[in-house]
PDB file of C-alpha atoms and ligand atoms in Angstrom:
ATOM      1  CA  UNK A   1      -6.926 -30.529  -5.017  1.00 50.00           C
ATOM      2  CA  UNK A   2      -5.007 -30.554  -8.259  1.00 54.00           C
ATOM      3  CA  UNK A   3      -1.959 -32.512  -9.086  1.00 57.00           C
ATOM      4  CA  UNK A   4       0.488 -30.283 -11.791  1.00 55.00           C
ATOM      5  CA  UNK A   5       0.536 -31.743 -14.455  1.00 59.00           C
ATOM      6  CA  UNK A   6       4.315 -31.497 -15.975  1.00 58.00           C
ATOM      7  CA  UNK A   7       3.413 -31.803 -19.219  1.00 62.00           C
ATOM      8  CA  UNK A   8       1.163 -29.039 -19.628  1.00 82.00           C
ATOM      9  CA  UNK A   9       2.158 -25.371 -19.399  1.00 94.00           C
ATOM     10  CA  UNK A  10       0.959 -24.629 -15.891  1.00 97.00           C
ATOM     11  CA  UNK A  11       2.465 -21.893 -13.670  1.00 97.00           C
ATOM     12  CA  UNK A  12       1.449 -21.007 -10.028  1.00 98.00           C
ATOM     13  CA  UNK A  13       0.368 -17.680  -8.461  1.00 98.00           C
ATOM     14  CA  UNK A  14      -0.450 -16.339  -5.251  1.00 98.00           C
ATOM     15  CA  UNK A  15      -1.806 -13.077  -4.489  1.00 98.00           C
ATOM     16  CA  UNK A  16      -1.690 -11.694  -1.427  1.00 97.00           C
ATOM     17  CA  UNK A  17      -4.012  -9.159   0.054  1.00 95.00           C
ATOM     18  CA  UNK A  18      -5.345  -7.506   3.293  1.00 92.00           C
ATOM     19  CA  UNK A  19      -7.774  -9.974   3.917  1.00 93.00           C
ATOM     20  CA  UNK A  20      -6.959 -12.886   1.930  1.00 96.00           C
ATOM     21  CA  UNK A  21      -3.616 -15.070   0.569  1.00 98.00           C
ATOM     22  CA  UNK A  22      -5.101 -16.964  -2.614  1.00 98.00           C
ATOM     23  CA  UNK A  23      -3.435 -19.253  -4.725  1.00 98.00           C
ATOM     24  CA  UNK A  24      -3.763 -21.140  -7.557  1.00 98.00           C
ATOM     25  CA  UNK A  25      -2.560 -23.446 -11.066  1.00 98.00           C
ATOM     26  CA  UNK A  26      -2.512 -21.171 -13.714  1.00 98.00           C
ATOM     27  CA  UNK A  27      -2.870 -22.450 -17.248  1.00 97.00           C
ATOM     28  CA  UNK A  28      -0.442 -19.882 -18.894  1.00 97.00           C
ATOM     29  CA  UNK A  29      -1.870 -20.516 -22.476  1.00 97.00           C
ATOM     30  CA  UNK A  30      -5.421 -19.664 -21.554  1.00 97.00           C
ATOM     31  CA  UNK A  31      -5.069 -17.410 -18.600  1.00 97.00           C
ATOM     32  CA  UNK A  32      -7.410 -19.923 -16.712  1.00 97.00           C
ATOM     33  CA  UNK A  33      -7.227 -21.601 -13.218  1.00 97.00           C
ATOM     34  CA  UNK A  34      -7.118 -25.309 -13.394  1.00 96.00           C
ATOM     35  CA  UNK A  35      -9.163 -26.217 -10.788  1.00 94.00           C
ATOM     36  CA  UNK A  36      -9.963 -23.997  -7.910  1.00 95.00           C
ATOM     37  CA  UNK A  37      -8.785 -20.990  -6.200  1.00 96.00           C
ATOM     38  CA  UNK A  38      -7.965 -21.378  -3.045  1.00 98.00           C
ATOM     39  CA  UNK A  39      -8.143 -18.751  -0.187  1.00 98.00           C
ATOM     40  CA  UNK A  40      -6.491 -18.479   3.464  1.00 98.00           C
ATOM     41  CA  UNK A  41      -7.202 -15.650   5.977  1.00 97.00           C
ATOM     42  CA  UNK A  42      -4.192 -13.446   5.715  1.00 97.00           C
ATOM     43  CA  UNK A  43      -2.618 -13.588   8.844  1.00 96.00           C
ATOM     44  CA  UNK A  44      -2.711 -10.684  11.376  1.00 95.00           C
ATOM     45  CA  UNK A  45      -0.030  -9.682  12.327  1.00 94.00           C
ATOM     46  CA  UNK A  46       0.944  -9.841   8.920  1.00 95.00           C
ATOM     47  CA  UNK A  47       4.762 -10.079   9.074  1.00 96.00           C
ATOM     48  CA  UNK A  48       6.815 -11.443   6.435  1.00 96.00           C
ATOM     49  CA  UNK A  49       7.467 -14.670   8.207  1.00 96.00           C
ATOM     50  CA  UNK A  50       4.003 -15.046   9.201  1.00 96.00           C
ATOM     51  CA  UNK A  51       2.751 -14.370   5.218  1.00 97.00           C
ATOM     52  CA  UNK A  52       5.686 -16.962   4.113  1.00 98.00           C
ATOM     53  CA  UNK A  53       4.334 -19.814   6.461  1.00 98.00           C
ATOM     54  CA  UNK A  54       1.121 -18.976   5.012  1.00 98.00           C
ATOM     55  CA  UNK A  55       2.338 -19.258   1.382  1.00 98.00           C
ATOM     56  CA  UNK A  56       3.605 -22.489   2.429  1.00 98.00           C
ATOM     57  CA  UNK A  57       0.579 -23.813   3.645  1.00 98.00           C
ATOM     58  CA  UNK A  58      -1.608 -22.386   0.055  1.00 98.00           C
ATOM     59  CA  UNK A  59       1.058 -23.958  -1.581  1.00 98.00           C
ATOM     60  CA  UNK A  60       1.441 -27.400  -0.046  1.00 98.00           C
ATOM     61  CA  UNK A  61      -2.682 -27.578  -1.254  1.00 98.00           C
ATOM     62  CA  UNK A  62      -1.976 -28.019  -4.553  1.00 97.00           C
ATOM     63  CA  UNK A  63       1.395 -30.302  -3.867  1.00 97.00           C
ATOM     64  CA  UNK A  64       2.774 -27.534  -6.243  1.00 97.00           C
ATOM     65  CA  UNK A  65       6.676 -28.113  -6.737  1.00 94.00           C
ATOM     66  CA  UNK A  66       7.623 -25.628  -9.322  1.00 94.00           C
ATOM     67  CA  UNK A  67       8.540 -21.682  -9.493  1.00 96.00           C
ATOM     68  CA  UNK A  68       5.991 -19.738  -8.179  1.00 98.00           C
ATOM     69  CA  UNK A  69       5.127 -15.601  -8.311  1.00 98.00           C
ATOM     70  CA  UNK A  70       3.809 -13.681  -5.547  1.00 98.00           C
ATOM     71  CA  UNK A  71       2.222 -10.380  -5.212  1.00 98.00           C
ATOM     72  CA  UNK A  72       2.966  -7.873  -3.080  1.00 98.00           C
ATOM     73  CA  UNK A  73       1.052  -4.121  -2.696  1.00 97.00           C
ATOM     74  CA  UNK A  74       4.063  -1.649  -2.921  1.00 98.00           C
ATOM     75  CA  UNK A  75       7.499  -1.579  -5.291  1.00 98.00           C
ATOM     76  CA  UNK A  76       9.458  -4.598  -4.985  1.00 98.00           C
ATOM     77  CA  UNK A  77      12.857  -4.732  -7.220  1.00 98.00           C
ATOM     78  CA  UNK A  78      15.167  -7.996  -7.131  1.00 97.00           C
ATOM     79  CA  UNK A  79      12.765  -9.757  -4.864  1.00 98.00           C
ATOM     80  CA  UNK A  80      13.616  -6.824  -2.037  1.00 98.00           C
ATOM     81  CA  UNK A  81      10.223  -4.852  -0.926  1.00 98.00           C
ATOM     82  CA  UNK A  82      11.270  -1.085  -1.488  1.00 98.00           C
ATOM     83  CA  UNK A  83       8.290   0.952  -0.003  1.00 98.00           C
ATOM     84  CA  UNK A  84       4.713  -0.023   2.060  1.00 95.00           C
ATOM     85  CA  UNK A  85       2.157   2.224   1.663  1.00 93.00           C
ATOM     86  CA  UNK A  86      -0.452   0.376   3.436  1.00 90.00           C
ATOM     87  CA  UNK A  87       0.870  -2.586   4.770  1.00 92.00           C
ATOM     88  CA  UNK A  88       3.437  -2.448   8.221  1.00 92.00           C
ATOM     89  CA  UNK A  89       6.661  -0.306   7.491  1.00 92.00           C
ATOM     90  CA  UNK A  90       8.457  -3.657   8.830  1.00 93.00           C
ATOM     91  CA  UNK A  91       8.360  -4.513   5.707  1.00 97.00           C
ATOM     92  CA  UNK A  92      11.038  -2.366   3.840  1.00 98.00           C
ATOM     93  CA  UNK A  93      14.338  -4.122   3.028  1.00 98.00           C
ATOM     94  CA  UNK A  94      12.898  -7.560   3.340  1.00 98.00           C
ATOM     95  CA  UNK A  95      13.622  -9.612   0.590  1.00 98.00           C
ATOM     96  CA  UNK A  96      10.122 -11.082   0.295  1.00 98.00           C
ATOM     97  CA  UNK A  97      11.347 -13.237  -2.140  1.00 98.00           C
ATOM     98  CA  UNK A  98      14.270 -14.906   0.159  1.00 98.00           C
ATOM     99  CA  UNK A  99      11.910 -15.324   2.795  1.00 98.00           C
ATOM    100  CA  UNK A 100       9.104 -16.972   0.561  1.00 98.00           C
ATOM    101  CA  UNK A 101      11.423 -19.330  -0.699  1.00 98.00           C
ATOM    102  CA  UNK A 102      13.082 -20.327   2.179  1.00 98.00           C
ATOM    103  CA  UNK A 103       9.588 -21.564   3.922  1.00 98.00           C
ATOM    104  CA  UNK A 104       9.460 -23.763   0.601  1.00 98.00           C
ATOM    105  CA  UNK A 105      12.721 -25.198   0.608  1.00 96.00           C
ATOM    106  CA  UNK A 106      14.104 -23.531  -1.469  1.00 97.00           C
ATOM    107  CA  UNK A 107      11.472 -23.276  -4.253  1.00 96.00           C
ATOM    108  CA  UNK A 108      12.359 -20.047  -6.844  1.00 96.00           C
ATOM    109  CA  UNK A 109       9.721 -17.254  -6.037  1.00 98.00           C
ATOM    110  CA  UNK A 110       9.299 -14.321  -7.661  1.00 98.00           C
ATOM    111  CA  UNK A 111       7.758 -11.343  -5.969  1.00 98.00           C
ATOM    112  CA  UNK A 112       6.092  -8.654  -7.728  1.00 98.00           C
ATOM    113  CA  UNK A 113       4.180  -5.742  -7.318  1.00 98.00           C
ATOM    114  CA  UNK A 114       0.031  -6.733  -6.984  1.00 98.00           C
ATOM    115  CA  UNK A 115      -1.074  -4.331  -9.830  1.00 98.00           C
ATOM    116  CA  UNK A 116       1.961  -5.046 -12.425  1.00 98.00           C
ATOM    117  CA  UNK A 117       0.903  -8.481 -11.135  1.00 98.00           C
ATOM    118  CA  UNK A 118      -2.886  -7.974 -12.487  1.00 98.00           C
ATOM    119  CA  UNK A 119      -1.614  -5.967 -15.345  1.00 98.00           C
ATOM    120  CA  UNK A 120       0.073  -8.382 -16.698  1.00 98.00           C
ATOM    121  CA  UNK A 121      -3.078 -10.620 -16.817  1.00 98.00           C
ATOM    122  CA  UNK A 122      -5.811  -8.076 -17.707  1.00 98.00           C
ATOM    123  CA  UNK A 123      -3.575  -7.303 -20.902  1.00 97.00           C
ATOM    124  CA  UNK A 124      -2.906 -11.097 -21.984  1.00 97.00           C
ATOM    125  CA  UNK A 125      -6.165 -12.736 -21.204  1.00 98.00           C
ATOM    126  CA  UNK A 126      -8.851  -9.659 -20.212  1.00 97.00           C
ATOM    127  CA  UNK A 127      -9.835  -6.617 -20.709  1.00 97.00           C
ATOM    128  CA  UNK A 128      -6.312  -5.653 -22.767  1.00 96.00           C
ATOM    129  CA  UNK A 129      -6.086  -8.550 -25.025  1.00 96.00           C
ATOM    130  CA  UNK A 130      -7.704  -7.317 -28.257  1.00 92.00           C
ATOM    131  CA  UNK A 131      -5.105  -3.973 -27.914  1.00 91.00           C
ATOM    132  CA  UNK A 132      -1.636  -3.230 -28.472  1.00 87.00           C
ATOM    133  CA  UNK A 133       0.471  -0.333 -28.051  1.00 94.00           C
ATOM    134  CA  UNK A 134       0.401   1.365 -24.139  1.00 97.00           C
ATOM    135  CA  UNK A 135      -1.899   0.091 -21.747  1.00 98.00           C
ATOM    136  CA  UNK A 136      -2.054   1.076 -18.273  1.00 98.00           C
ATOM    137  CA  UNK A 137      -4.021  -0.668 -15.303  1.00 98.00           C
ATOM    138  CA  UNK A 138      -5.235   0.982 -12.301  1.00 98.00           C
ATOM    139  CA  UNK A 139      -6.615  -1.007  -9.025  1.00 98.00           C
ATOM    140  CA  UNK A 140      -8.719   0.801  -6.683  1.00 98.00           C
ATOM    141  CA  UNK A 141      -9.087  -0.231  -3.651  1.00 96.00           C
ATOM    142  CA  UNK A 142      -7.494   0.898  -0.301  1.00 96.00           C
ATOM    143  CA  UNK A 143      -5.008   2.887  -2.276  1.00 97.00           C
ATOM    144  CA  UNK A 144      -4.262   2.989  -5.972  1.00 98.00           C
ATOM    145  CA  UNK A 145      -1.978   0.609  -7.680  1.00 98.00           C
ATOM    146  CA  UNK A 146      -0.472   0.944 -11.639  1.00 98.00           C
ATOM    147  CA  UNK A 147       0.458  -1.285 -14.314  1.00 98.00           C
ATOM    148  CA  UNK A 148       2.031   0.039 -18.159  1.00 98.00           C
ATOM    149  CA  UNK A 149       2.345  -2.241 -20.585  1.00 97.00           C
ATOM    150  CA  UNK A 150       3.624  -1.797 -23.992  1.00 96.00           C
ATOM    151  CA  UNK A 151       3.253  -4.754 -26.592  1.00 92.00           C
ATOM    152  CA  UNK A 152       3.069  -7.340 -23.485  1.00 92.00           C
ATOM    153  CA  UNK A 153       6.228  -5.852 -21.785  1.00 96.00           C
ATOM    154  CA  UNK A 154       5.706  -4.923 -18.417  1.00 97.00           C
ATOM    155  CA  UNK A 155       7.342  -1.294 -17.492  1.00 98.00           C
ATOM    156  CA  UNK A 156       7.212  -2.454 -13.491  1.00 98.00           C
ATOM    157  CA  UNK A 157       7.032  -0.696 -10.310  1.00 98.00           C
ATOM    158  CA  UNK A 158       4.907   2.194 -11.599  1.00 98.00           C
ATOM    159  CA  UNK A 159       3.237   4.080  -8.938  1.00 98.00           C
ATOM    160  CA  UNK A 160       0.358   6.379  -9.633  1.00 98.00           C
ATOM    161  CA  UNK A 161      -0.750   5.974  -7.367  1.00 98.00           C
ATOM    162  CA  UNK A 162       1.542   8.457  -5.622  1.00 98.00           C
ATOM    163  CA  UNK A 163       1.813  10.810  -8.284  1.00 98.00           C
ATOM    164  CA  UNK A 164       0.240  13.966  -6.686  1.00 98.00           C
ATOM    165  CA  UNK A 165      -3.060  15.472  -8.629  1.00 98.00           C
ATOM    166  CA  UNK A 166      -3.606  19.118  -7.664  1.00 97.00           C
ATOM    167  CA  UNK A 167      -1.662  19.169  -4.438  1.00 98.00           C
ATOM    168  CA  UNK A 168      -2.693  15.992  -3.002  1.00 98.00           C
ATOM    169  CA  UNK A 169      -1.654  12.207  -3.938  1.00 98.00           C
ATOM    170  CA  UNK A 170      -3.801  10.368  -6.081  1.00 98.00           C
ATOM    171  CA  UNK A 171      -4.722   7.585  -3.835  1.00 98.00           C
ATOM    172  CA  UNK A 172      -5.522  10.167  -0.989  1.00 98.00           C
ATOM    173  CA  UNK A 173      -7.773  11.368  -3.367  1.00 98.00           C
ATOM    174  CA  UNK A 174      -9.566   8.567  -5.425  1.00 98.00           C
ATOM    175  CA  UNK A 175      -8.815   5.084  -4.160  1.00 98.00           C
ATOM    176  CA  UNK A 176     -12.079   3.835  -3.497  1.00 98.00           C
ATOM    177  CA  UNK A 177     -11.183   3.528   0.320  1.00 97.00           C
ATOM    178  CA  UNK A 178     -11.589   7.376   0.377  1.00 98.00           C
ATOM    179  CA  UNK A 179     -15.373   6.792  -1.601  1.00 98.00           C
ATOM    180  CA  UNK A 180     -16.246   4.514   1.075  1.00 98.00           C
ATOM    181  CA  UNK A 181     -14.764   7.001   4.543  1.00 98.00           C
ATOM    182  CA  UNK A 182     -15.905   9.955   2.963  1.00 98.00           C
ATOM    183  CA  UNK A 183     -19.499   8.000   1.824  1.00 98.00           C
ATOM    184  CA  UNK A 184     -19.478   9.457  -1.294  1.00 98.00           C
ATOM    185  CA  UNK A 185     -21.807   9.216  -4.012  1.00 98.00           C
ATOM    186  CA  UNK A 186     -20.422   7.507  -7.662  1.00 98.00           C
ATOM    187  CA  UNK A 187     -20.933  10.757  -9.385  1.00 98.00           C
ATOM    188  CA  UNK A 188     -18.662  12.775  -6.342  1.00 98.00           C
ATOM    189  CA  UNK A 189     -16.161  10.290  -6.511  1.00 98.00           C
ATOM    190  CA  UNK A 190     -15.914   9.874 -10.131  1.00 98.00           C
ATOM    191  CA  UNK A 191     -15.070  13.729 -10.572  1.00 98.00           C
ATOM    192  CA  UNK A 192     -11.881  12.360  -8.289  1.00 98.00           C
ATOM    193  CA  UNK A 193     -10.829   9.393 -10.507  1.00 98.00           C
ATOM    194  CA  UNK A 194     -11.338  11.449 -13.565  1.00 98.00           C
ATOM    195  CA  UNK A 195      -8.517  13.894 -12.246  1.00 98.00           C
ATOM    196  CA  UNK A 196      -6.634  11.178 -11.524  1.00 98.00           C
ATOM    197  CA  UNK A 197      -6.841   9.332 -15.064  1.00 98.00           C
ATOM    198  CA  UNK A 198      -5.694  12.853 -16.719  1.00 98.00           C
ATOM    199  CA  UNK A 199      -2.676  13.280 -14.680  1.00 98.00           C
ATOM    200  CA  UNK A 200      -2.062   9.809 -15.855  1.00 98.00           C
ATOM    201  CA  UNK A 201      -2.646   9.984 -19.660  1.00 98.00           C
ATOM    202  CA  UNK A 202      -1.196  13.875 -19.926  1.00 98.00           C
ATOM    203  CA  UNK A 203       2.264  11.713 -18.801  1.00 97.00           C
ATOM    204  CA  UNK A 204       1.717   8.676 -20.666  1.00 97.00           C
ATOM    205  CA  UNK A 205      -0.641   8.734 -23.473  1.00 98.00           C
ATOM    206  CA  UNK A 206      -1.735   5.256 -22.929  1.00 98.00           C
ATOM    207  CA  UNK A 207      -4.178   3.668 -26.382  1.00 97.00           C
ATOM    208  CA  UNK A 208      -6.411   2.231 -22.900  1.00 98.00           C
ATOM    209  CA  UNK A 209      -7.067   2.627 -19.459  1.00 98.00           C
ATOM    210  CA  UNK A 210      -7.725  -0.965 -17.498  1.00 98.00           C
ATOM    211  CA  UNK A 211      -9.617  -0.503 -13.998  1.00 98.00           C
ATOM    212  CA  UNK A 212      -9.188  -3.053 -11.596  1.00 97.00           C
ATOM    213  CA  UNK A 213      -9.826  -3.413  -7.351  1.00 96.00           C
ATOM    214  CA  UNK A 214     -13.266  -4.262  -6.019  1.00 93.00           C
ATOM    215  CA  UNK A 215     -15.439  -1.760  -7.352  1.00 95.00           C
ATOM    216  CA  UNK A 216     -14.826  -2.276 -10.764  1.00 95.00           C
ATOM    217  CA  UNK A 217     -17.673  -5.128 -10.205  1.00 95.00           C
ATOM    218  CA  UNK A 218     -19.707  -1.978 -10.240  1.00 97.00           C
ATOM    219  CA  UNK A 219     -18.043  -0.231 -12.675  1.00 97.00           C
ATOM    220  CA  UNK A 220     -21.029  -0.034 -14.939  1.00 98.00           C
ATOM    221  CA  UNK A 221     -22.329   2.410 -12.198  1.00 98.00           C
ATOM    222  CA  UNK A 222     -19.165   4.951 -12.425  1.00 98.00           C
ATOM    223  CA  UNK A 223     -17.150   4.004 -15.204  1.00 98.00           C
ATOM    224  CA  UNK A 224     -20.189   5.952 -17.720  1.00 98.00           C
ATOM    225  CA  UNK A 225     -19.612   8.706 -16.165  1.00 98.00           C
ATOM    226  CA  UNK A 226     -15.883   9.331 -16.400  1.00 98.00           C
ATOM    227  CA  UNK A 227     -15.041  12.671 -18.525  1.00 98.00           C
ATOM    228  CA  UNK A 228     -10.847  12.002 -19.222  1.00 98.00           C
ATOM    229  CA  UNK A 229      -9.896  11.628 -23.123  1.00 98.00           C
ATOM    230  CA  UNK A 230      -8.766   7.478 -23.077  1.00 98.00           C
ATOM    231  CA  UNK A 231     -11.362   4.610 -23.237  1.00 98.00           C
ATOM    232  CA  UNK A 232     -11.487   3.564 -19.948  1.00 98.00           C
ATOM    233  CA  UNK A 233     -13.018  -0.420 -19.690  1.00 98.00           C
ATOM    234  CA  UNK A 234     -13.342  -2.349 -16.182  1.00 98.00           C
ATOM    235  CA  UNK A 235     -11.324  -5.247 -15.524  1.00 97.00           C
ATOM    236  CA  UNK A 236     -12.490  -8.618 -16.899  1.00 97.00           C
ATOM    237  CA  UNK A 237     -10.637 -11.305 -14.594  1.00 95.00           C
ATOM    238  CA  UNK A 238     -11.749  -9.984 -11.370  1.00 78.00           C
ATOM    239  CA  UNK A 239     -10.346 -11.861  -8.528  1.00 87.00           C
ATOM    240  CA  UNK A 240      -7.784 -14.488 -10.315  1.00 96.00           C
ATOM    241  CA  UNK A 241      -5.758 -11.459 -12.097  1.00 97.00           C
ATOM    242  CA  UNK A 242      -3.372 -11.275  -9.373  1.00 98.00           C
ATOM    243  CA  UNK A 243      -3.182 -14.905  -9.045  1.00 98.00           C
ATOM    244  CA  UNK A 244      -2.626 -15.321 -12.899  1.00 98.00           C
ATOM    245  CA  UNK A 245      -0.320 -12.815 -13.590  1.00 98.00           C
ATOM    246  CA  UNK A 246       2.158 -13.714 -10.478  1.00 98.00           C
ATOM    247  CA  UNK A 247       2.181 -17.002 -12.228  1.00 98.00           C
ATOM    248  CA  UNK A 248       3.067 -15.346 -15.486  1.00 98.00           C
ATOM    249  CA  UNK A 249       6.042 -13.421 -13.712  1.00 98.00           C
ATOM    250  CA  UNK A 250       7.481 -16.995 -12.441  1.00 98.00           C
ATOM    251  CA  UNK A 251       7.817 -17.847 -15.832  1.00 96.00           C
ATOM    252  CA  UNK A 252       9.325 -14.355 -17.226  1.00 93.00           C
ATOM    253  CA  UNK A 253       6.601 -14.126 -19.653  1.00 91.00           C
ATOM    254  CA  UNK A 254       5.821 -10.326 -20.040  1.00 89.00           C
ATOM    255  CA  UNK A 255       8.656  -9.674 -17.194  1.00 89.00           C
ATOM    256  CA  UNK A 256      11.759 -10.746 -19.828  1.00 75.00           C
ATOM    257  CA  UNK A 257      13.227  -7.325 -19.476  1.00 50.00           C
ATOM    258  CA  UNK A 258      12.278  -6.949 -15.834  1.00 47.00           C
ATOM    259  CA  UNK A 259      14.670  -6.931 -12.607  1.00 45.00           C
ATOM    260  CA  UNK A 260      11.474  -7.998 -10.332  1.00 45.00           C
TER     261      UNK A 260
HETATM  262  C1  BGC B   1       1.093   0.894  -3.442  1.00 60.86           C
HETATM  263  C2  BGC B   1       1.171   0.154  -4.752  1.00 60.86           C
HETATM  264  C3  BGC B   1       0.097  -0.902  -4.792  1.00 60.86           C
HETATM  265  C4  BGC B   1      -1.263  -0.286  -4.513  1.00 60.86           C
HETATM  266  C5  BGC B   1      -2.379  -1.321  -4.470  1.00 60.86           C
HETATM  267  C6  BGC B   1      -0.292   1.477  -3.287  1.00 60.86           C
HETATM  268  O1  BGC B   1      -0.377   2.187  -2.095  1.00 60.86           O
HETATM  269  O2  BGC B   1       2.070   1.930  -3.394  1.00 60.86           O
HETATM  270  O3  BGC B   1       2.425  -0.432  -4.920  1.00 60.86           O
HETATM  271  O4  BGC B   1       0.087  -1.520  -6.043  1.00 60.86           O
HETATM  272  O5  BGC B   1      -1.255   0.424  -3.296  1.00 60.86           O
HETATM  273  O6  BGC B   1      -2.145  -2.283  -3.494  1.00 60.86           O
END
């Protein structure tokens, strides 16, 4: 366990998945964790009360008494979850961030959507943090989640991941969950995600293409063989994005502009 250390500039971050809640102290001037990550099953089902007492538990860890960010995997605007692709319906019109807070007595938390969350991140401390101009993230992984960032600014609640590719949505056609039912090969699959990153940059004209989600630990095996126009470069923070750029949200930094 690690005490927060008040005079440093630390922020905390939870990310919360299918499988997992992890949480952690973010330095927010190196992008690093201070200390460990640290990981509890999510629970099943996973309701909004039953996610918030798990928070509270990741949270009461670290003895962490400041603002903290959360992600969530769908559009959340003014703390209030908007839409759940792949998580229970229940969860529309909650405000996540209400809920959170109120299972940490009243501790501000901000709840954002998990790719702007690792967008955020991947552009100030990995794979982004050499470019300017547009940059757009893109998590595979049971669907597809988006993140656009221009000059640090996060555009939030993009969703690509919906945006439908030659009659059918993009994550119904390339999230890697669809690789994985369909057992396709890298090279099959890749003619998918290809389609799906020139839908993208024929609407956005991003300078670079970020990808993110679990099998971008493999992307070395797929990402070669991607034929759209952007460079395309795999993720470099891996599992802490999420964590680090919910922690960046708390703070506003890259969210200044943002209702979320
Ligand atoms: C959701 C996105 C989310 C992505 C990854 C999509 O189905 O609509 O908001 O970022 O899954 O979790």
């Amino acid at each position: 366990m690690t005490a927060p250390d008040p005079n440093k500039n630390h922020g905390f971050g939870i990310d919360v998945g299918g499988s997992g809640v992890k949480g952690g102290i973010v330095d927010l001037d190196t992008g690093q964790l201070v200390g460990e990550r640290f990981k509890l099953p999510t629970p099943q089902p996973a309701t909004p009360e039953a996610v918030a007492k798990t928070i509270a538990d990741v949270v009461a860890h670290f003895g962490w008494t400041g603002p903290l960010g959360v992600t969530y995997p769908g559009v959340v605007t003014d703390g209030v979850v908007r839409t759940a692709a792949n998580v229970d319906k229940s969860w529309i019109g909650t405000n996540a961030s209400e809920v959170y807070s109120n299972a940490l007595g009243g501790q501000a938390v901000t709840v954002l959507n998990d790719a702007d969350a690792a967008g955020l991140a991947e552009e100030r401390f990995g794979a982004g943090r050499d470019n300017s101009g547009v940059i757009v993230l893109l998590t595979f992984g049971t669907g597809i989640g988006s993140a656009v960032i221009h000059n640090g600014l996060l555009l939030p609640n993009t969703e690509f991941g919906h945006i439908e590719v030659d009659g059918k949505e993009a994550e119904h056609r390339a999230a890697s969950s669809v690789k994985e039912r369909k057992a396709w090969t890298y090279e099959r699959w890749t003619k998918e995600v290809t389609k799906v990153l020139v839908a993208v940059e024929n609407a956005i004209w991003p300078e670079l293409i970020i990808v993110g989600g679990g099998i971008s630990r493999k992307a070395d095996k797929w990402v070669p063989l991607l034929t759209n126009r952007t460079p395309v470069v795999a993720a470099a923070l891996q599992n802490t994005a999420g964590i680090v750029g919910a922690a960046m949200a708390a703070h506003g930094d890259g969210t200044e502009h943002a209702s979320a």
